[in-house]
PDB file of C-alpha atoms and ligand atoms in Angstrom:
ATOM      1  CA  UNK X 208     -21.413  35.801 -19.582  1.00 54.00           C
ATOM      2  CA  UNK X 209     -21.257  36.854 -15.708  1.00 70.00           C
ATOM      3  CA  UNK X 210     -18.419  36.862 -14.086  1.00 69.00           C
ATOM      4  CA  UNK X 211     -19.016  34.291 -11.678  1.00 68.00           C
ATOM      5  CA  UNK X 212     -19.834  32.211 -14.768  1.00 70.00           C
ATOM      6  CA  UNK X 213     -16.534  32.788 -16.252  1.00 67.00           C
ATOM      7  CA  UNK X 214     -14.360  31.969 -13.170  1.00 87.00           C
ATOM      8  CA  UNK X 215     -16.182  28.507 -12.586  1.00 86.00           C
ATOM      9  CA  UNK X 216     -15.193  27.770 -16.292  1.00 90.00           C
ATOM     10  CA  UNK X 217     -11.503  29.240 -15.669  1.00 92.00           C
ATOM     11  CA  UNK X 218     -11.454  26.858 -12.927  1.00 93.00           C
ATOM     12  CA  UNK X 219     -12.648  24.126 -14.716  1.00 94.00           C
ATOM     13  CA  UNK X 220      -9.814  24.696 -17.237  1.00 96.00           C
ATOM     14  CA  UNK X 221      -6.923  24.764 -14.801  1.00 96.00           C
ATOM     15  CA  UNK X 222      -8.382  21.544 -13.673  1.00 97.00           C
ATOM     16  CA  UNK X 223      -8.463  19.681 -16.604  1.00 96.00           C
ATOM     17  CA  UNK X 224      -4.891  21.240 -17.476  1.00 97.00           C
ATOM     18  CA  UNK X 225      -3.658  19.606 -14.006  1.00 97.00           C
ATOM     19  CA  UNK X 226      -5.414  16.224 -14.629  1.00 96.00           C
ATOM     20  CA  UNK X 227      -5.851  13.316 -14.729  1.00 96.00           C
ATOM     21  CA  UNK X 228      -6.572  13.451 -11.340  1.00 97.00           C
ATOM     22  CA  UNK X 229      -6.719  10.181  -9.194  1.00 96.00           C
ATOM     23  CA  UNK X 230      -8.394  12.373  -5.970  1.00 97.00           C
ATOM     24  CA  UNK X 231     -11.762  13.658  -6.120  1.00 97.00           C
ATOM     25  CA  UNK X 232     -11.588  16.547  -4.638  1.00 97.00           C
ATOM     26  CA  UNK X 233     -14.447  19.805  -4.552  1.00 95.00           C
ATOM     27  CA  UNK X 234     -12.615  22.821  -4.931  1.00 94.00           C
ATOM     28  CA  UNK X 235     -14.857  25.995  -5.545  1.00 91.00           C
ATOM     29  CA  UNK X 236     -17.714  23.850  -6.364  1.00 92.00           C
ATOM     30  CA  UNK X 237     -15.983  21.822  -8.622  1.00 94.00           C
ATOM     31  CA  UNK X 238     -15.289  18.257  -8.838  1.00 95.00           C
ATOM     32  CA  UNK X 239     -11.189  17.010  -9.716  1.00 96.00           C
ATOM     33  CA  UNK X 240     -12.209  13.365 -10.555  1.00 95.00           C
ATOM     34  CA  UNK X 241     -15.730  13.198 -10.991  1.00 93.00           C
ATOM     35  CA  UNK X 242     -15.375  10.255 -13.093  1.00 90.00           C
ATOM     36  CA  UNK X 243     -12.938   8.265 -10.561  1.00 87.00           C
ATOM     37  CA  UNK X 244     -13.435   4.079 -11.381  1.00 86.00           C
ATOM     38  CA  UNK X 245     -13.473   4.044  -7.838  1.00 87.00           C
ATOM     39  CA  UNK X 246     -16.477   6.141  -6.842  1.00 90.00           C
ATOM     40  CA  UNK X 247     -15.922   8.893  -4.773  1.00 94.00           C
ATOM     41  CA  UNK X 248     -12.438   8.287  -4.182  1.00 94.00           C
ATOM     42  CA  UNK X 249     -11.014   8.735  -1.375  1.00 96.00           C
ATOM     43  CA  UNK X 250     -13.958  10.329   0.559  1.00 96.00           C
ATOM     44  CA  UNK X 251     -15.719   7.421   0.681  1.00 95.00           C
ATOM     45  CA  UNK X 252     -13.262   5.265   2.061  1.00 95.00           C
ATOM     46  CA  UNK X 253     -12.222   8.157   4.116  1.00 97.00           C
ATOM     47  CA  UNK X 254     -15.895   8.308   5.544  1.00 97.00           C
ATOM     48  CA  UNK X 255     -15.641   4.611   7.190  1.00 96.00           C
ATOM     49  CA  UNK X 256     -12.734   5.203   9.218  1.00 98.00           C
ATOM     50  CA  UNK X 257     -12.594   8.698   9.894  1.00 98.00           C
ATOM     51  CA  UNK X 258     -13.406   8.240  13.409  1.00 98.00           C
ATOM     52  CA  UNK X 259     -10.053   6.720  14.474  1.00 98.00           C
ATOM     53  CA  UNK X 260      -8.511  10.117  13.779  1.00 98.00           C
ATOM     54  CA  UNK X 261      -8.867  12.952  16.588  1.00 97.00           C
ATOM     55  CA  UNK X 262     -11.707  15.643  15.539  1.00 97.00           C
ATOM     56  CA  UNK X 263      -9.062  18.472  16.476  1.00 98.00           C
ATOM     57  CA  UNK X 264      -5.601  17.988  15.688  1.00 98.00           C
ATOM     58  CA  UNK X 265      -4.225  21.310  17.250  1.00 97.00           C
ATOM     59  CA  UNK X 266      -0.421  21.337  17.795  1.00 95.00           C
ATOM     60  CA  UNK X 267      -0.111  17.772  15.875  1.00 98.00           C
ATOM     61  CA  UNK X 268       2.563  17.474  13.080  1.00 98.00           C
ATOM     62  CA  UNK X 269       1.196  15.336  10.302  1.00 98.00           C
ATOM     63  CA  UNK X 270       3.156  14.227   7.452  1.00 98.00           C
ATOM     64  CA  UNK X 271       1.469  12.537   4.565  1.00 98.00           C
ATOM     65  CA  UNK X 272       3.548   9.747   2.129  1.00 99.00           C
ATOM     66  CA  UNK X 273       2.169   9.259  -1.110  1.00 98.00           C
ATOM     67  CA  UNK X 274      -0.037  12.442  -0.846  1.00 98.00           C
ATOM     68  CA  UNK X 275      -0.886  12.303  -4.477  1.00 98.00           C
ATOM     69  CA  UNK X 276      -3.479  15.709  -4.432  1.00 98.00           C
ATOM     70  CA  UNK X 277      -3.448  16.352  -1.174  1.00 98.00           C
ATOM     71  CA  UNK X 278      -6.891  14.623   0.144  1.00 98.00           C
ATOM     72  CA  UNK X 279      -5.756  13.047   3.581  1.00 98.00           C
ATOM     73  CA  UNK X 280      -3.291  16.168   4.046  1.00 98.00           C
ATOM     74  CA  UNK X 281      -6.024  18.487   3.575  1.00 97.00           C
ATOM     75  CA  UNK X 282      -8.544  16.852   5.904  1.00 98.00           C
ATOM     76  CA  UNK X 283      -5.970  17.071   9.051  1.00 98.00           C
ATOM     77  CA  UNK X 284      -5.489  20.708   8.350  1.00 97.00           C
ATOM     78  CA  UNK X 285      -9.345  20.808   8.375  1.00 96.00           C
ATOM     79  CA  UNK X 286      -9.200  19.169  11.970  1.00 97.00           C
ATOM     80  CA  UNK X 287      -6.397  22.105  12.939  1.00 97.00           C
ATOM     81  CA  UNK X 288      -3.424  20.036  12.577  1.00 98.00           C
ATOM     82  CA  UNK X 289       0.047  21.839  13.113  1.00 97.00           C
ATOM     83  CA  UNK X 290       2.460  21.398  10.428  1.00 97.00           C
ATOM     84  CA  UNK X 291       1.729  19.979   7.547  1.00 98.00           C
ATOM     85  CA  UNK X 292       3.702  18.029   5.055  1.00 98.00           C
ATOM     86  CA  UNK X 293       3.082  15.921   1.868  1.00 98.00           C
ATOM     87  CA  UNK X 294       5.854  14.010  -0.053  1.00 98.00           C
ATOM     88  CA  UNK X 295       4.742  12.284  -3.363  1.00 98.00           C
ATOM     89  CA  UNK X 296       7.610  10.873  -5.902  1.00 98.00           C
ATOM     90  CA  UNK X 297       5.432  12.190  -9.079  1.00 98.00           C
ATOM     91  CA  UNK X 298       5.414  15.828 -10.015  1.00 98.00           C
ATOM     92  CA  UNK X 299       1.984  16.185 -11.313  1.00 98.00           C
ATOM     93  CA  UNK X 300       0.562  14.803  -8.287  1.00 98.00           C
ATOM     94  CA  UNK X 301       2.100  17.557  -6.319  1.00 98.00           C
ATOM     95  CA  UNK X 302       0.968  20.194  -8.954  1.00 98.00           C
ATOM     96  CA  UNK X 303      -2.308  19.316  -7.804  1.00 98.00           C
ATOM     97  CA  UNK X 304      -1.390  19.123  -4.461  1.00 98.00           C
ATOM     98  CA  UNK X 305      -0.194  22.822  -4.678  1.00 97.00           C
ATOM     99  CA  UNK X 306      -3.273  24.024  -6.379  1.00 97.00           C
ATOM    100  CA  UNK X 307      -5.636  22.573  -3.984  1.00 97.00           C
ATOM    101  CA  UNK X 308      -3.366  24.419  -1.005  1.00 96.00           C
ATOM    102  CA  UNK X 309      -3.568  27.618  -2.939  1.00 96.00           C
ATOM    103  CA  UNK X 310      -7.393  27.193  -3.475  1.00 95.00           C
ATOM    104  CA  UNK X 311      -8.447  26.344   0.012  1.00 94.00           C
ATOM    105  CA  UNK X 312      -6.201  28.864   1.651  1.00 95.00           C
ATOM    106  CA  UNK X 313      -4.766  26.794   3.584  1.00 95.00           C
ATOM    107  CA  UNK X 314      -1.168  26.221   4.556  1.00 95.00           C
ATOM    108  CA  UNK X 315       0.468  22.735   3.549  1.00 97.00           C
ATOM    109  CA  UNK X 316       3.949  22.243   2.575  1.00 97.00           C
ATOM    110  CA  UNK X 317       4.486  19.723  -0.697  1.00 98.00           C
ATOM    111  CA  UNK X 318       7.730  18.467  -1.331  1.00 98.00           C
ATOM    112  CA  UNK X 319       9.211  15.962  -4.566  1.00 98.00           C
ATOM    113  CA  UNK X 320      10.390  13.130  -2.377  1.00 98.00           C
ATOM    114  CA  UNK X 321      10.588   9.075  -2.381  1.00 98.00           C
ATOM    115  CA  UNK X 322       9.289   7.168   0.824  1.00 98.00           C
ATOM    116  CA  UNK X 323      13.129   6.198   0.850  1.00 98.00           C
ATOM    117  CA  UNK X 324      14.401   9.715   1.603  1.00 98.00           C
ATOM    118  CA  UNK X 325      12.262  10.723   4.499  1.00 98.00           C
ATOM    119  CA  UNK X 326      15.475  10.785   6.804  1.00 98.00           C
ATOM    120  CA  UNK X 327      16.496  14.104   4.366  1.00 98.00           C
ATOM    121  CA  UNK X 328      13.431  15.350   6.841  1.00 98.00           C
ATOM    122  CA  UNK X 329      15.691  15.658   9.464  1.00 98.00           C
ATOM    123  CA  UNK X 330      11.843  15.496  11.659  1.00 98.00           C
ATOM    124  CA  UNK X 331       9.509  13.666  13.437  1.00 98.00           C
ATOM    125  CA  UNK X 332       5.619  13.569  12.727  1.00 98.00           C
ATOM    126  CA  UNK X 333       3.058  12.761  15.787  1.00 98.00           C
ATOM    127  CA  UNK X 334       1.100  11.460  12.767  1.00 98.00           C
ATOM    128  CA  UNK X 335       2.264   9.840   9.484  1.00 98.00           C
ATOM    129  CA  UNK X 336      -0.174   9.159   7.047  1.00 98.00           C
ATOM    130  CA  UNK X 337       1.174   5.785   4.699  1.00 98.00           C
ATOM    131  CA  UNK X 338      -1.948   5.121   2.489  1.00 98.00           C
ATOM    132  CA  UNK X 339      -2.087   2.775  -0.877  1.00 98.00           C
ATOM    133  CA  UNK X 340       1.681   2.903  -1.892  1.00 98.00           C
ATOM    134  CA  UNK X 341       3.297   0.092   0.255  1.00 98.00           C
ATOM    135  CA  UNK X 342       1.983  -2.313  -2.507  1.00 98.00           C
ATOM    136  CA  UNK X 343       3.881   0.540  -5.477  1.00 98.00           C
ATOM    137  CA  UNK X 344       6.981  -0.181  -3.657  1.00 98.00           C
ATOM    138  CA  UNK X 345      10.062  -2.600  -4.922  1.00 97.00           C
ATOM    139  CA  UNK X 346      10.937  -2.717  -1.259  1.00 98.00           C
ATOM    140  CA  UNK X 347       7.998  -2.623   1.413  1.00 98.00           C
ATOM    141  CA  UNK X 348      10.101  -3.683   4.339  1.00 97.00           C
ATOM    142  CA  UNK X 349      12.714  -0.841   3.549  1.00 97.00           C
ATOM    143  CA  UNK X 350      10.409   1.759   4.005  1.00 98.00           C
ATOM    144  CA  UNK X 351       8.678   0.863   6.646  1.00 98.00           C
ATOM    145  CA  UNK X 352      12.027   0.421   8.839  1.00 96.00           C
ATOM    146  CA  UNK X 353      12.663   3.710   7.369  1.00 97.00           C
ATOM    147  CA  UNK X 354       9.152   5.497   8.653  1.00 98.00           C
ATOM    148  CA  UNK X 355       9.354   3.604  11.930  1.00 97.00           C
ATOM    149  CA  UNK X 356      13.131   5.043  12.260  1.00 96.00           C
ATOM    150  CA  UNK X 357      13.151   8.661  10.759  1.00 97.00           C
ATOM    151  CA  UNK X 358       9.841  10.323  10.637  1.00 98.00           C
ATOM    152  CA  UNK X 359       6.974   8.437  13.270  1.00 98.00           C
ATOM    153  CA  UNK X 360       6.934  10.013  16.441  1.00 98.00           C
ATOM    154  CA  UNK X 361       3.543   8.637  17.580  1.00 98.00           C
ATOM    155  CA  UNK X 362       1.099   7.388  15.285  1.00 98.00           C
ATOM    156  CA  UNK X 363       0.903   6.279  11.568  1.00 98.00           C
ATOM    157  CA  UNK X 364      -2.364   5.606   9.536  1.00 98.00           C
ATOM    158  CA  UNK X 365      -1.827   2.758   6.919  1.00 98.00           C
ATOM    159  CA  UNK X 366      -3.328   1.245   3.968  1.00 98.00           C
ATOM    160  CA  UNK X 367      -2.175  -1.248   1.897  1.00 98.00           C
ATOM    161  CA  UNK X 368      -3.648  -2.724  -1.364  1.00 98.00           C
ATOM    162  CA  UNK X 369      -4.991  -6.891   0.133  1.00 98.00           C
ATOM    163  CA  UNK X 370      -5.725  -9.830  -2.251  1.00 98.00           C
ATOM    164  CA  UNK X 371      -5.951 -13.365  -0.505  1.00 97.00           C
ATOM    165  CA  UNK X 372      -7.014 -14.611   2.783  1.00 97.00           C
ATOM    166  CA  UNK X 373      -8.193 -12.227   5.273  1.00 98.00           C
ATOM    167  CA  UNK X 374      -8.003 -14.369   8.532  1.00 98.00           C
ATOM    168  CA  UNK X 375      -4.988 -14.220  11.092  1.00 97.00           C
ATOM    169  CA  UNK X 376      -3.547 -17.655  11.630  1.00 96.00           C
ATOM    170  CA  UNK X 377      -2.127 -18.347  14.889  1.00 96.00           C
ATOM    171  CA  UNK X 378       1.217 -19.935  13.609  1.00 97.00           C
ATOM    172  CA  UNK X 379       4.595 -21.226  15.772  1.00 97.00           C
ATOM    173  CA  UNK X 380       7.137 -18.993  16.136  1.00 94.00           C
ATOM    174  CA  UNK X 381       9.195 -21.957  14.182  1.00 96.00           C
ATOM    175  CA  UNK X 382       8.901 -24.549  12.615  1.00 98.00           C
ATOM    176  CA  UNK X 383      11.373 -26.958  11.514  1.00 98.00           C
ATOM    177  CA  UNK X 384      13.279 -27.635   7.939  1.00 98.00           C
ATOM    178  CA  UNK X 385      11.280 -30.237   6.990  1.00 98.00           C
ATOM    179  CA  UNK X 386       7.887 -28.421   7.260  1.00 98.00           C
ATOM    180  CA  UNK X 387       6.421 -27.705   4.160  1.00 98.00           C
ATOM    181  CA  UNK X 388       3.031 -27.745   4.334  1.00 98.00           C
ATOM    182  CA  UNK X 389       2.526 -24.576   6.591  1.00 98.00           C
ATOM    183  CA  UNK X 390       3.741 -22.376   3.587  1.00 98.00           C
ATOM    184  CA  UNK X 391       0.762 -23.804   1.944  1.00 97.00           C
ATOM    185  CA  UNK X 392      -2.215 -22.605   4.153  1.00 97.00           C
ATOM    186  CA  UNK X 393      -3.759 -19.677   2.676  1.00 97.00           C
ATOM    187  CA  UNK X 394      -3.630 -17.632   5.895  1.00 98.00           C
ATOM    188  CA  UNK X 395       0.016 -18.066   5.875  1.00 98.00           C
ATOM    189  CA  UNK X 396       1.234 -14.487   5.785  1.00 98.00           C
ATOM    190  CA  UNK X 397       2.277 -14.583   1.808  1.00 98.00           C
ATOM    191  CA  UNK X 398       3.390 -11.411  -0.566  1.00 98.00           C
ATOM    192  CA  UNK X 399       1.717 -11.778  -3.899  1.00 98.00           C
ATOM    193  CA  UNK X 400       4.602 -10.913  -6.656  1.00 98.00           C
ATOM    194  CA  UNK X 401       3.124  -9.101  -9.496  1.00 97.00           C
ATOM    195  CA  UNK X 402       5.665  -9.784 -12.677  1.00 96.00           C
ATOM    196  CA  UNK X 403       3.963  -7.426 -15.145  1.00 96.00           C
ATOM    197  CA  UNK X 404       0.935  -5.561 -14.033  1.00 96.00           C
ATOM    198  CA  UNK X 405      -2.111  -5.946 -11.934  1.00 97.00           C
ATOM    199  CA  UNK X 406      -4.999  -3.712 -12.362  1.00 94.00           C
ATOM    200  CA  UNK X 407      -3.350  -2.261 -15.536  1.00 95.00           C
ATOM    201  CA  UNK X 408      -0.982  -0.689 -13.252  1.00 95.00           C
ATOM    202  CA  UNK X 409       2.805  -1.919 -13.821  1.00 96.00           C
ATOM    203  CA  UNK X 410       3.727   0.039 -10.200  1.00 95.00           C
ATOM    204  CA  UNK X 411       2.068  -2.672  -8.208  1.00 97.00           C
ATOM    205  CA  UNK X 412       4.774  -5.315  -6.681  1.00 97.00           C
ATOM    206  CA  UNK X 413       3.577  -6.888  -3.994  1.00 98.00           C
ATOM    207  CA  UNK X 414       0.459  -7.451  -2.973  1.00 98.00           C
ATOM    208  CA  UNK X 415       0.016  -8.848   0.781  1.00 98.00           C
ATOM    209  CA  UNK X 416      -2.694 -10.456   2.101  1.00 98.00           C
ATOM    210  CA  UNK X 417      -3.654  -9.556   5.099  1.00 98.00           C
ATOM    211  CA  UNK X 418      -2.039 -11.637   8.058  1.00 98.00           C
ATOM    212  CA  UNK X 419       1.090 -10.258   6.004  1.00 98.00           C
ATOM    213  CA  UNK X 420       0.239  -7.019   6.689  1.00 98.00           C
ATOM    214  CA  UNK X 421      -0.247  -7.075   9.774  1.00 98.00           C
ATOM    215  CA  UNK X 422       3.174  -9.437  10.512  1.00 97.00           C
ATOM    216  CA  UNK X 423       4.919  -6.959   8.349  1.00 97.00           C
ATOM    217  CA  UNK X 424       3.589  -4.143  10.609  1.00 98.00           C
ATOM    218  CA  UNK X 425       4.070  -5.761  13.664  1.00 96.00           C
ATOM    219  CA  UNK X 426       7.754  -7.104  12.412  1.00 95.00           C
ATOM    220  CA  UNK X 427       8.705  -3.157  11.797  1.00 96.00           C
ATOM    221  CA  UNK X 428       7.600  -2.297  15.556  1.00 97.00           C
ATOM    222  CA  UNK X 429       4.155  -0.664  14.691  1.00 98.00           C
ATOM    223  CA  UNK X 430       1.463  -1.966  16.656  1.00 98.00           C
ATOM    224  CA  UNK X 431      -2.021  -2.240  15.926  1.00 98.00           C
ATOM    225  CA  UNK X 432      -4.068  -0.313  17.504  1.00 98.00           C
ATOM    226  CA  UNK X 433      -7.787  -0.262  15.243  1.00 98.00           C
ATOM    227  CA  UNK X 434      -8.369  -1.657  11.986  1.00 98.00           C
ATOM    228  CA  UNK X 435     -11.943   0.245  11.338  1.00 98.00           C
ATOM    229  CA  UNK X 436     -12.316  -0.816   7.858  1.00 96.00           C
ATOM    230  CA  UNK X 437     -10.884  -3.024   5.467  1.00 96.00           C
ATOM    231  CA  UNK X 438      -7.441  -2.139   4.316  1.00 98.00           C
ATOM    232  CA  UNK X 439      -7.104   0.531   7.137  1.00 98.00           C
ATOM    233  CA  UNK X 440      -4.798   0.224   9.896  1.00 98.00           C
ATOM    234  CA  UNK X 441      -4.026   3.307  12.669  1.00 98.00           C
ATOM    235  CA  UNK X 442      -0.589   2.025  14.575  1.00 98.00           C
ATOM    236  CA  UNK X 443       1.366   3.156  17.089  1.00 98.00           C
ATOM    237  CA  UNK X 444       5.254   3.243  17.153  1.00 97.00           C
ATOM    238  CA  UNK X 445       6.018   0.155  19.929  1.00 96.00           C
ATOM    239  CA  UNK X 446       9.215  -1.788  20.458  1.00 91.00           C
ATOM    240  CA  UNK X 447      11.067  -3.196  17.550  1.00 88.00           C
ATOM    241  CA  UNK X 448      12.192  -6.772  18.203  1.00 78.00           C
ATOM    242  CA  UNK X 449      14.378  -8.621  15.124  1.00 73.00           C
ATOM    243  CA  UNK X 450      14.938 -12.157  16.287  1.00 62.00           C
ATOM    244  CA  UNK X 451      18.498 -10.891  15.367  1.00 64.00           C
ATOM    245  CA  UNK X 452      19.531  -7.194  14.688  1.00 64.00           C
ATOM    246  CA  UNK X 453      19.833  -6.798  11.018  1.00 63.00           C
ATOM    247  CA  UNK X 454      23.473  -5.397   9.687  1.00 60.00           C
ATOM    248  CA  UNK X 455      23.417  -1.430   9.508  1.00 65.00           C
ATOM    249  CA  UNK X 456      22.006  -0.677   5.974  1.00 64.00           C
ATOM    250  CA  UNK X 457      20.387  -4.001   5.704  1.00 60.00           C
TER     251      UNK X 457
HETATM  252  C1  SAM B 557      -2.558   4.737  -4.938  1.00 52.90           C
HETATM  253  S1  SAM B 557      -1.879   6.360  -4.744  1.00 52.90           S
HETATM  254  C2  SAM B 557      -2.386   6.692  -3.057  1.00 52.90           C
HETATM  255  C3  SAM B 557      -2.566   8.158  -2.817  1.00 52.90           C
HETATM  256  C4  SAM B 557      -3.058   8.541  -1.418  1.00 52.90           C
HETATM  257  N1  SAM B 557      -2.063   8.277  -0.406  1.00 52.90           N
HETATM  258  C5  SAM B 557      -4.344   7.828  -1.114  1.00 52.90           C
HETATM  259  O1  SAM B 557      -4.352   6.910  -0.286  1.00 52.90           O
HETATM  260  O2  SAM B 557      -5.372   8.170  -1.697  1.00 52.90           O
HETATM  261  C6  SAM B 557      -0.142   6.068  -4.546  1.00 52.90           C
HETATM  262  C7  SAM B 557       0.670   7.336  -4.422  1.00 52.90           C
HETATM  263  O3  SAM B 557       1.988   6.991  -3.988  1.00 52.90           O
HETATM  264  C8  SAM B 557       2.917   7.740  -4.730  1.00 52.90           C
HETATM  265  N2  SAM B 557       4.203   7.022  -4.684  1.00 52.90           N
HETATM  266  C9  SAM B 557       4.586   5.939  -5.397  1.00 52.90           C
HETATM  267  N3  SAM B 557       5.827   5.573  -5.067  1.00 52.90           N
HETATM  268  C10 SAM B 557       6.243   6.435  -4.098  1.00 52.90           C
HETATM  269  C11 SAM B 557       7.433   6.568  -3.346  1.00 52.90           C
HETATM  270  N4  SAM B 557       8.478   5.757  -3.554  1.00 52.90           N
HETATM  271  N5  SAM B 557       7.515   7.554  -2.434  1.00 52.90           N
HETATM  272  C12 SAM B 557       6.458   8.410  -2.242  1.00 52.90           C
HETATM  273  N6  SAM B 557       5.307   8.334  -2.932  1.00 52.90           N
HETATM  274  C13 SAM B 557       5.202   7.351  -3.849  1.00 52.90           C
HETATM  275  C14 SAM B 557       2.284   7.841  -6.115  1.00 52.90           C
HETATM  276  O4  SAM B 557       2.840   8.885  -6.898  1.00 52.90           O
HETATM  277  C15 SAM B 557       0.832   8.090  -5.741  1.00 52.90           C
HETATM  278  O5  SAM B 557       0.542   9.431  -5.547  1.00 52.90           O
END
């Protein structure tokens, strides 16, 4: 056996011992999650909305939520992004995230942390990267008041899992006690609760549809500034207005 023969297979090996994988990602000519349900996951999505993202990032801090093996972080330090940083809550997912920095050479810093401690950052990001975990969380609204608070400086690229209607009402701004039937249009901004699982998956909570998304967005003071594909959102930090100033801790 050549040599080159029996590092590809060594590879292979520490891949597999990492998995399951849930990014597909080519390192040394080899595929993490060749088999992904999803296709080509996430460079295909990736590919339709890539554009909203500057080609060179050079001096931009990125910080990447949910990083899970590193996929989004890697492709700003492709584009010559600053300082990099990936939180994830799950262990293995940062194993892989780790491996993948030590295989491409290049330097990312991966950290064991919830959405809910970003503060512990003590740091602002010019871009924070929020993609497929809103929907994973028991409390959406928390942690976007937390991102918009603690860790966005500038810009924040979002995802979020959609099931329902997809068209943006144009609703009052209130409407009185005895209204009823407005809760029943389907573009009424609605949070789908799952009780047990959706998809298999027992982490998914609440699923939005999309005028909730976007009110939810807009509600934490992120405005919208493309939507390029479905699902996909790049904001900017804007004012926060509350019709009344929640309680500190709220
Ligand atoms: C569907 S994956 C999305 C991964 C990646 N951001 C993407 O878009 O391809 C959800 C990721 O969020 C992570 N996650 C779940 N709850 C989290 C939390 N409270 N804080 C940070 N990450 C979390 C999961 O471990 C997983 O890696």
């Amino acid at each position: 056996m050549d040599v080159r023969r029996r590092s590809e297979d060594d590879l292979r090996r520490k891949i597999a011992e990492l998995g399951p994988w849930f990014h597909n990602l080519e390192i040394g000519g080899v595929q993490t999650a060749p088999e992904h349900f999803l296709g080509d996951y996430p460079r295909f999505k990736w590919e339709g909305f890539k554009h909203v993202i500057p080609g060179d990032l050079q001096g931009c801090s990125v910080l990447d939520v949910g990083c899970n093996a590193g996929f989004y972080a890697l492709e700003m330090k492709r584009r010559n992004a600053g300082r990099v940083v990936g939180i994830d809550t799950d262990a293995r997912y940062l194993r892989q995230a780790q491996f993948v920095a030590a295989e491409t050479g290049l330097n990312m810093e991966f950290k064991q942390m919830s959405v809910y401690d970003v503060g512990k950052l003590n740091e602002k990001f010019d871009l924070v990267i929020f993609m497929g975990v809103l929907y994973h969380l028991r409390h959406p609204l928390l942690a976007l008041d937390l991102l918009y608070e603690q860790v966005v400086g500038d810009r924040m690229l979002f995802q979020c899992l959609q099931r329902g209607d997809e068209r943006i009402p144009d609703l009052q701004e209130d409407y009185d006690f005895s209204e009823w039937s407005v809760f029943d249009r389907p573009d009424y901004p609605k949070l789908f609760f799952v009780k047990e699982r959706y998809a298999g998956d027992p982490t998914n909570w609440f699923i939005p549809n999309k005028p909730a998304v976007e009110a939810m967005l807009s509600s934490s003071g992120f405005v919208i500034e493309a939507n390029p594909e479905r699902e996909v959102y790049l904001c900017r930090r804007g004012e926060r207005h509350y019709a009344v100033e929640p309680p500190p801790g709220s």
